[in-house]
Amino acid sequence: MKEWKRLLKRFSFAWEGIVFTFKNEKNMKIHCVAALFVCMAAWMFDLSKTEWLLILITIGVVFSLEMVNTAIERVVDLITPEFHPLAKIAKDVAAGAVFVFAIISVIIGAIIFFPHFIALVS
Ligand SMILES: Nc1ncnc2c1ncn2[C@@H]1O[C@H](COP(=O)(O)OP(=O)(O)OP(=O)(O)O)[C@@H](O)[C@H]1O
């Protein structure tokens, strides 16, 4: 019983982290709207199970990276509110990680949706 309570508490802390990122990070709201549009398009084009899996994995990785980026930003702010070259590197690298995967996810989306779009217009 105690184990269950501890597990539930851990879930609720993780949930708080998710809610915090959605509430406070503008980029997360943008990712969320983009993910919604992608899911609607996937449903309209009646994508295969594999295509859906790729899209869901991509969305999950973007969301998770944004949350890790948020965590790094907050830890850096906690350590040094003043300008520091290492703080800049930490924040820039974390933001870069999100950016790299955002570009990859656009490419994945294009590879998946392009043939469906061509089939629709031809
Ligand atoms: N303490 C600092 N020392 C040096 N450079 C910093 C510091 N804090 C922020 N920066 C620079 O400013 C940029 C923006 O930082 P900021 O903390 O405002 O993040 P952000 O990208 O605006 O994130 P968000 O809007 O999601 O909070 C960083 O990528 C970094 O280059």
PDB file of C-alpha atoms in Angstrom, residues 9-99:
ATOM      1  CA  LYS A   9       3.116  10.716  -5.480  1.00  0.00           C
ATOM      2  CA  ARG A  10       5.919  10.341  -8.046  1.00  0.00           C
ATOM      3  CA  PHE A  11       3.336  10.412 -10.851  1.00  0.00           C
ATOM      4  CA  SER A  12       1.755  13.545  -9.393  1.00  0.00           C
ATOM      5  CA  PHE A  13       5.167  15.294  -9.257  1.00  0.00           C
ATOM      6  CA  ALA A  14       5.800  14.346 -12.897  1.00  0.00           C
ATOM      7  CA  TRP A  15       2.313  15.621 -13.780  1.00  0.00           C
ATOM      8  CA  GLU A  16       3.115  18.939 -12.049  1.00  0.00           C
ATOM      9  CA  GLY A  17       6.220  19.227 -14.244  1.00  0.00           C
ATOM     10  CA  ILE A  18       4.171  18.588 -17.395  1.00  0.00           C
ATOM     11  CA  VAL A  19       1.515  21.149 -16.374  1.00  0.00           C
ATOM     12  CA  PHE A  20       4.216  23.724 -15.501  1.00  0.00           C
ATOM     13  CA  THR A  21       5.835  23.421 -18.942  1.00  0.00           C
ATOM     14  CA  PHE A  22       2.507  23.689 -20.778  1.00  0.00           C
ATOM     15  CA  LYS A  23       1.481  26.730 -18.707  1.00  0.00           C
ATOM     16  CA  ASN A  24       4.769  28.634 -18.775  1.00  0.00           C
ATOM     17  CA  GLU A  25       6.555  27.802 -22.023  1.00  0.00           C
ATOM     18  CA  LYS A  26       5.299  29.551 -25.162  1.00  0.00           C
ATOM     19  CA  ASN A  27       7.181  27.041 -27.345  1.00  0.00           C
ATOM     20  CA  MET A  28       5.336  24.153 -25.709  1.00  0.00           C
ATOM     21  CA  LYS A  29       2.014  25.758 -26.654  1.00  0.00           C
ATOM     22  CA  ILE A  30       3.258  26.083 -30.259  1.00  0.00           C
ATOM     23  CA  HIS A  31       4.373  22.394 -30.264  1.00  0.00           C
ATOM     24  CA  CYS A  32       0.970  21.454 -28.876  1.00  0.00           C
ATOM     25  CA  VAL A  33      -0.982  23.281 -31.603  1.00  0.00           C
ATOM     26  CA  ALA A  34       1.343  21.826 -34.283  1.00  0.00           C
ATOM     27  CA  ALA A  35       0.857  18.314 -32.855  1.00  0.00           C
ATOM     28  CA  LEU A  36      -2.914  18.777 -32.922  1.00  0.00           C
ATOM     29  CA  PHE A  37      -2.857  19.815 -36.603  1.00  0.00           C
ATOM     30  CA  VAL A  38      -0.551  16.891 -37.468  1.00  0.00           C
ATOM     31  CA  CYS A  39      -2.878  14.416 -35.706  1.00  0.00           C
ATOM     32  CA  MET A  40      -5.896  15.873 -37.515  1.00  0.00           C
ATOM     33  CA  ALA A  41      -4.082  15.572 -40.871  1.00  0.00           C
ATOM     34  CA  ALA A  42      -3.003  12.012 -39.997  1.00  0.00           C
ATOM     35  CA  TRP A  43      -6.616  11.107 -39.252  1.00  0.00           C
ATOM     36  CA  MET A  44      -7.878  12.773 -42.477  1.00  0.00           C
ATOM     37  CA  PHE A  45      -5.278  10.986 -44.634  1.00  0.00           C
ATOM     38  CA  ASP A  46      -6.043   7.717 -42.861  1.00  0.00           C
ATOM     39  CA  LEU A  47      -2.376   6.957 -42.174  1.00  0.00           C
ATOM     40  CA  SER A  48      -1.116   3.415 -41.626  1.00  0.00           C
ATOM     41  CA  LYS A  49      -0.293   2.068 -38.169  1.00  0.00           C
ATOM     42  CA  THR A  50       3.457   2.470 -38.800  1.00  0.00           C
ATOM     43  CA  GLU A  51       3.010   6.065 -39.977  1.00  0.00           C
ATOM     44  CA  TRP A  52       0.918   6.856 -36.876  1.00  0.00           C
ATOM     45  CA  LEU A  53       3.606   5.299 -34.661  1.00  0.00           C
ATOM     46  CA  LEU A  54       6.329   7.430 -36.267  1.00  0.00           C
ATOM     47  CA  ILE A  55       4.237  10.563 -35.792  1.00  0.00           C
ATOM     48  CA  LEU A  56       3.418   9.785 -32.161  1.00  0.00           C
ATOM     49  CA  ILE A  57       7.083   9.022 -31.373  1.00  0.00           C
ATOM     50  CA  THR A  58       8.127  12.289 -33.039  1.00  0.00           C
ATOM     51  CA  ILE A  59       5.550  14.314 -31.074  1.00  0.00           C
ATOM     52  CA  GLY A  60       6.603  12.582 -27.841  1.00  0.00           C
ATOM     53  CA  VAL A  61      10.290  13.340 -28.414  1.00  0.00           C
ATOM     54  CA  VAL A  62       9.592  17.028 -29.205  1.00  0.00           C
ATOM     55  CA  PHE A  63       7.472  17.413 -26.034  1.00  0.00           C
ATOM     56  CA  SER A  64      10.043  15.599 -23.890  1.00  0.00           C
ATOM     57  CA  LEU A  65      12.975  17.633 -25.258  1.00  0.00           C
ATOM     58  CA  GLU A  66      11.071  20.862 -24.589  1.00  0.00           C
ATOM     59  CA  MET A  67      10.525  19.758 -20.989  1.00  0.00           C
ATOM     60  CA  VAL A  68      14.213  18.877 -20.525  1.00  0.00           C
ATOM     61  CA  ASN A  69      15.101  22.285 -22.038  1.00  0.00           C
ATOM     62  CA  THR A  70      12.760  23.983 -19.548  1.00  0.00           C
ATOM     63  CA  ALA A  71      14.348  22.077 -16.661  1.00  0.00           C
ATOM     64  CA  ILE A  72      17.864  23.082 -17.785  1.00  0.00           C
ATOM     65  CA  GLU A  73      16.794  26.752 -18.120  1.00  0.00           C
ATOM     66  CA  ARG A  74      15.376  26.782 -14.601  1.00  0.00           C
ATOM     67  CA  VAL A  75      18.436  25.087 -13.065  1.00  0.00           C
ATOM     68  CA  VAL A  76      20.746  27.571 -14.815  1.00  0.00           C
ATOM     69  CA  ASP A  77      18.621  30.496 -13.517  1.00  0.00           C
ATOM     70  CA  LEU A  78      18.775  28.964 -10.042  1.00  0.00           C
ATOM     71  CA  ILE A  79      22.569  28.682 -10.129  1.00  0.00           C
ATOM     72  CA  THR A  80      23.329  32.028 -11.727  1.00  0.00           C
ATOM     73  CA  PRO A  81      20.838  34.825 -12.296  1.00  0.00           C
ATOM     74  CA  GLU A  82      23.760  36.944 -13.624  1.00  0.00           C
ATOM     75  CA  PHE A  83      25.292  36.681 -17.074  1.00  0.00           C
ATOM     76  CA  HIS A  84      27.803  33.816 -17.299  1.00  0.00           C
ATOM     77  CA  PRO A  85      29.367  32.338 -20.442  1.00  0.00           C
ATOM     78  CA  LEU A  86      28.756  28.781 -19.165  1.00  0.00           C
ATOM     79  CA  ALA A  87      25.100  29.599 -18.452  1.00  0.00           C
ATOM     80  CA  LYS A  88      24.826  30.842 -22.027  1.00  0.00           C
ATOM     81  CA  ILE A  89      26.375  27.620 -23.372  1.00  0.00           C
ATOM     82  CA  ALA A  90      24.064  25.418 -21.252  1.00  0.00           C
ATOM     83  CA  LYS A  91      20.920  27.295 -22.360  1.00  0.00           C
ATOM     84  CA  ASP A  92      21.968  27.580 -26.008  1.00  0.00           C
ATOM     85  CA  VAL A  93      22.882  23.884 -26.272  1.00  0.00           C
ATOM     86  CA  ALA A  94      19.596  22.825 -24.636  1.00  0.00           C
ATOM     87  CA  ALA A  95      17.616  25.086 -26.981  1.00  0.00           C
ATOM     88  CA  GLY A  96      19.696  23.744 -29.890  1.00  0.00           C
ATOM     89  CA  ALA A  97      18.703  20.177 -29.006  1.00  0.00           C
ATOM     90  CA  VAL A  98      15.022  21.110 -29.309  1.00  0.00           C
ATOM     91  CA  PHE A  99      15.687  22.938 -32.581  1.00  0.00           C
TER      92      PHE A  99
END
